[in-house]
Amino acid sequence: MAVTQHPKEEKTVVLIKPDGVKRGLIGEIISRFERRGLKVIALEMFQPKKDQIDEHYPKDEAWITRIGQKTIKNYQTYGADPKKEFGSEDPFEIGKIVRGWLMDYMTSGPLVKMVVRGIHAVNMVRKIAGATMPADAEMGTIRGDFSVDDATAANRDKRGIHNIVHASETPEEAEHEINFWFAPEEINDYKRAEEDIMF
Ligand code: ADP
Ligand code: MG
């Protein structure tokens, strides 16, 4: 019989991106997860290699195409022409170019990696992070409170969108990222003082 884990055991991965680290937002970001009742169970700063970032982000056609589609949607909102910037309107072709810029951005300085655990951790952390395009992100989210970038601006300068944090999108993505970035002994267990009161 399959043993289903308790909802409060769900885990996700957060990376504080180079802009988040360089802007001194590490403490602010972590405290937003902690005060919501999510638990940091692994934490480290490091300088990533390009091949690590290449492994971290999916490379399948569906993922790359989705990045392209998100980009095209952002261009439509602001009346910008993807063909002018990318020489193509094909989401897969656009996604490939964006992925290359993302590699450069993510290796441009140290990252902070962490595992965050708690009730619906994947969705909770995505909500706290806010929308991919900071200019569209709601106030009260990390991206909405501290950043302003979007695809039309970033792509004009041929770079990744500076949006402070990465957060796994699904429990499956989280599992891949936990196994990729952390050894089992780097993941810790402890009880938070307010645990019995909050949940
Ligand atoms: P999220 O980080 O919200 O999960 P995605 O998985 O769609 O977003 O994209 C991964 C990262 O790629 C984004 O966080 C952003 O930094 C970068 N990115 C996405 N689209 C573009 C784009 N059109 N131009 C530059 N960078 C982009
Ligand atoms: Mg993503």
Short mmCIF file of C-alpha atoms and ligand atoms in Angstrom, two decimals:
data_model
loop_
_atom_site.label_atom_id
_atom_site.label_comp_id
_atom_site.label_asym_id
_atom_site.label_seq_id
_atom_site.Cartn_x
_atom_site.Cartn_y
_atom_site.Cartn_z
CA MET A 1 0.00 0.00 0.00
CA ALA A 2 1.37 3.40 -0.95
CA VAL A 3 2.02 5.61 2.02
CA THR A 4 0.88 9.15 1.25
CA GLN A 5 2.84 11.83 3.02
CA HIS A 6 1.18 14.27 5.38
CA PRO A 7 0.40 17.60 3.61
CA LYS A 8 2.75 19.44 5.94
CA GLU A 9 5.66 17.31 4.69
CA GLU A 10 5.53 18.76 1.15
CA LYS A 11 8.86 20.21 0.01
CA THR A 12 9.92 22.74 -2.60
CA VAL A 13 13.14 24.38 -3.77
CA VAL A 14 13.81 28.10 -3.74
CA LEU A 15 16.86 29.71 -5.34
CA ILE A 16 17.58 33.34 -4.56
CA LYS A 17 18.87 34.59 -7.91
CA PRO A 18 21.94 36.83 -8.35
CA ASP A 19 19.87 40.05 -8.29
CA GLY A 20 18.22 39.00 -5.01
CA VAL A 21 21.57 38.24 -3.40
CA LYS A 22 23.28 41.41 -4.69
CA ARG A 23 20.39 43.59 -3.53
CA GLY A 24 20.64 42.30 0.03
CA LEU A 25 17.23 40.60 -0.03
CA ILE A 26 18.23 37.20 1.38
CA GLY A 27 16.89 37.87 4.87
CA GLU A 28 13.71 39.53 3.60
CA ILE A 29 12.92 36.59 1.33
CA ILE A 30 13.55 33.90 3.91
CA SER A 31 11.53 35.75 6.54
CA ARG A 32 8.50 35.84 4.22
CA PHE A 33 8.49 32.05 4.06
CA GLU A 34 9.15 31.64 7.78
CA ARG A 35 6.46 34.02 8.97
CA ARG A 36 3.88 32.24 6.82
CA GLY A 37 4.64 29.02 8.69
CA LEU A 38 6.92 27.37 6.15
CA LYS A 39 10.12 25.77 7.41
CA VAL A 40 13.59 26.15 5.87
CA ILE A 41 15.19 22.71 6.14
CA ALA A 42 18.31 23.21 3.94
CA LEU A 43 20.24 26.37 3.08
CA GLU A 44 23.49 27.30 1.29
CA MET A 45 25.14 30.05 -0.79
CA PHE A 46 27.26 28.99 -3.77
CA GLN A 47 28.50 30.07 -7.21
CA PRO A 48 26.76 27.86 -9.80
CA LYS A 49 28.44 26.50 -12.92
CA LYS A 50 26.69 26.84 -16.26
CA ASP A 51 26.16 23.08 -16.62
CA GLN A 52 24.43 23.00 -13.23
CA ILE A 53 21.92 25.65 -14.32
CA ASP A 54 21.48 23.74 -17.57
CA GLU A 55 20.58 20.62 -15.53
CA HIS A 56 18.38 22.57 -13.14
CA TYR A 57 15.96 23.92 -15.77
CA PRO A 58 14.05 21.38 -17.89
CA LYS A 59 15.16 21.01 -21.51
CA ASP A 60 12.17 19.21 -22.99
CA GLU A 61 10.34 20.77 -25.92
CA ALA A 62 7.16 21.32 -23.89
CA TRP A 63 8.95 23.39 -21.22
CA ILE A 64 10.90 25.46 -23.75
CA THR A 65 7.73 26.08 -25.78
CA ARG A 66 5.88 27.18 -22.63
CA ILE A 67 8.60 29.77 -21.89
CA GLY A 68 8.15 31.04 -25.46
CA GLN A 69 4.37 31.19 -25.05
CA LYS A 70 4.63 33.13 -21.78
CA THR A 71 6.97 35.56 -23.53
CA ILE A 72 4.62 36.01 -26.51
CA LYS A 73 1.72 36.67 -24.12
CA ASN A 74 3.74 39.36 -22.37
CA TYR A 75 4.57 40.95 -25.75
CA GLN A 76 0.88 40.94 -26.69
CA THR A 77 -0.09 42.68 -23.44
CA TYR A 78 2.31 45.51 -24.17
CA GLY A 79 1.91 45.66 -27.96
CA ALA A 80 5.49 44.52 -28.64
CA ASP A 81 6.57 42.43 -31.65
CA PRO A 82 8.35 39.12 -30.84
CA LYS A 83 9.53 38.84 -34.46
CA LYS A 84 11.51 42.06 -34.12
CA GLU A 85 13.30 40.88 -30.97
CA PHE A 86 13.74 37.18 -31.76
CA GLY A 87 13.50 36.98 -35.56
CA SER A 88 10.73 34.41 -35.01
CA GLU A 89 7.18 34.03 -33.73
CA ASP A 90 7.61 30.34 -32.96
CA PRO A 91 7.35 29.76 -29.18
CA PHE A 92 9.89 26.92 -29.28
CA GLU A 93 12.50 29.07 -31.10
CA ILE A 94 11.83 31.97 -28.71
CA GLY A 95 12.06 29.63 -25.72
CA LYS A 96 15.48 28.37 -26.82
CA ILE A 97 16.88 31.90 -27.03
CA VAL A 98 15.39 32.84 -23.65
CA ARG A 99 16.85 29.71 -22.06
CA GLY A 100 20.33 30.81 -23.21
CA TRP A 101 19.93 34.24 -21.60
CA LEU A 102 18.65 32.55 -18.46
CA MET A 103 21.92 30.55 -18.21
CA ASP A 104 23.97 33.78 -18.30
CA TYR A 105 21.77 35.51 -15.72
CA MET A 106 21.74 32.58 -13.29
CA THR A 107 25.56 32.24 -13.36
CA SER A 108 26.25 36.00 -13.03
CA GLY A 109 26.76 35.80 -9.25
CA PRO A 110 26.23 33.60 -6.21
CA LEU A 111 22.87 31.98 -5.55
CA VAL A 112 21.27 30.90 -2.30
CA LYS A 113 19.60 27.52 -2.51
CA MET A 114 17.12 26.21 0.03
CA VAL A 115 14.52 23.56 0.64
CA VAL A 116 11.29 24.84 2.14
CA ARG A 117 8.78 22.49 3.74
CA GLY A 118 5.17 22.93 4.80
CA ILE A 119 1.50 22.68 3.88
CA HIS A 120 1.21 22.85 0.06
CA ALA A 121 4.78 24.19 0.01
CA VAL A 122 5.01 24.24 -3.79
CA ASN A 123 1.92 26.37 -4.33
CA MET A 124 2.43 28.46 -1.19
CA VAL A 125 5.95 29.45 -2.20
CA ARG A 126 4.85 30.23 -5.79
CA LYS A 127 2.15 32.52 -4.37
CA ILE A 128 4.58 34.26 -2.05
CA ALA A 129 7.05 34.68 -4.97
CA GLY A 130 4.45 36.15 -7.35
CA ALA A 131 4.10 36.09 -11.15
CA THR A 132 7.10 35.40 -13.41
CA MET A 133 6.97 38.87 -14.94
CA PRO A 134 7.64 41.27 -12.05
CA ALA A 135 5.72 44.10 -13.72
CA ASP A 136 2.61 41.88 -13.54
CA ALA A 137 3.27 40.49 -10.05
CA GLU A 138 0.80 41.43 -7.31
CA MET A 139 1.77 43.75 -4.48
CA GLY A 140 2.56 41.73 -1.36
CA THR A 141 4.52 39.15 -3.32
CA ILE A 142 8.34 39.10 -3.36
CA ARG A 143 8.50 39.94 -7.06
CA GLY A 144 5.65 42.47 -6.79
CA ASP A 145 7.22 44.31 -3.86
CA PHE A 146 10.84 44.37 -4.98
CA SER A 147 11.09 44.14 -8.79
CA VAL A 148 9.77 45.72 -11.98
CA ASP A 149 11.33 43.85 -14.93
CA ASP A 150 9.47 42.11 -17.79
CA ALA A 151 10.19 40.25 -21.01
CA THR A 152 9.89 43.23 -23.37
CA ALA A 153 12.49 45.17 -21.35
CA ALA A 154 14.84 42.25 -20.65
CA ASN A 155 14.80 40.97 -24.23
CA ARG A 156 15.61 44.39 -25.69
CA ASP A 157 18.84 44.07 -23.69
CA LYS A 158 19.23 40.35 -24.54
CA ARG A 159 19.12 39.12 -20.96
CA GLY A 160 17.08 37.08 -18.50
CA ILE A 161 14.24 38.67 -16.57
CA HIS A 162 15.50 39.79 -13.16
CA ASN A 163 12.83 38.42 -10.85
CA ILE A 164 14.77 37.70 -7.62
CA VAL A 165 13.74 34.10 -6.92
CA HIS A 166 13.20 30.71 -8.50
CA ALA A 167 10.57 28.37 -7.04
CA SER A 168 9.65 24.85 -8.20
CA GLU A 169 6.37 24.77 -10.13
CA THR A 170 5.13 21.24 -9.30
CA PRO A 171 5.91 18.57 -6.69
CA GLU A 172 7.62 16.57 -9.49
CA GLU A 173 9.82 19.55 -10.44
CA ALA A 174 10.56 20.03 -6.72
CA GLU A 175 11.66 16.42 -6.36
CA HIS A 176 14.03 16.68 -9.33
CA GLU A 177 15.48 19.92 -7.95
CA ILE A 178 15.90 18.60 -4.38
CA ASN A 179 17.76 15.53 -5.67
CA PHE A 180 19.84 17.64 -8.01
CA TRP A 181 20.88 20.40 -5.57
CA PHE A 182 21.05 18.56 -2.24
CA ALA A 183 22.56 15.42 -0.76
CA PRO A 184 20.20 13.64 1.67
CA GLU A 185 22.40 14.57 4.66
CA GLU A 186 22.08 18.29 3.80
CA ILE A 187 18.35 18.20 4.51
CA ASN A 188 17.45 18.70 8.15
CA ASP A 189 14.55 18.00 10.44
CA TYR A 190 13.49 20.04 13.44
CA LYS A 191 10.34 21.24 15.15
CA ARG A 192 9.43 24.90 15.09
CA ALA A 193 8.28 26.38 18.39
CA GLU A 194 4.91 27.55 17.03
CA GLU A 195 4.13 24.35 15.16
CA ASP A 196 1.48 22.99 17.52
CA ILE A 197 -0.31 26.33 17.52
CA MET A 198 -0.24 27.09 13.78
CA PHE A 199 -1.05 23.68 12.33
P1 ADP B 1 9.19 30.98 -13.16
O1 ADP B 1 10.57 31.35 -12.70
O2 ADP B 1 8.16 31.94 -12.63
O3 ADP B 1 8.84 29.55 -12.88
P2 ADP B 1 9.52 30.21 -15.95
O4 ADP B 1 9.79 28.83 -15.47
O5 ADP B 1 8.47 30.41 -16.98
O6 ADP B 1 9.17 31.19 -14.74
O7 ADP B 1 10.86 30.85 -16.52
C1 ADP B 1 12.10 30.63 -15.89
C2 ADP B 1 12.86 31.93 -15.80
O8 ADP B 1 13.27 32.35 -17.11
C3 ADP B 1 12.07 33.14 -15.27
O9 ADP B 1 12.00 33.18 -13.87
C4 ADP B 1 12.84 34.31 -15.84
O10 ADP B 1 13.96 34.66 -15.04
C5 ADP B 1 13.34 33.75 -17.17
N1 ADP B 1 12.51 34.17 -18.31
C6 ADP B 1 11.29 33.70 -18.65
N2 ADP B 1 10.84 34.29 -19.80
C7 ADP B 1 11.80 35.14 -20.17
C8 ADP B 1 11.98 36.06 -21.27
N3 ADP B 1 11.06 36.23 -22.21
N4 ADP B 1 13.11 36.76 -21.32
C9 ADP B 1 14.07 36.64 -20.41
N5 ADP B 1 13.99 35.79 -19.35
C10 ADP B 1 12.87 35.06 -19.22
MG MG B 2 9.66 27.85 -13.70
#
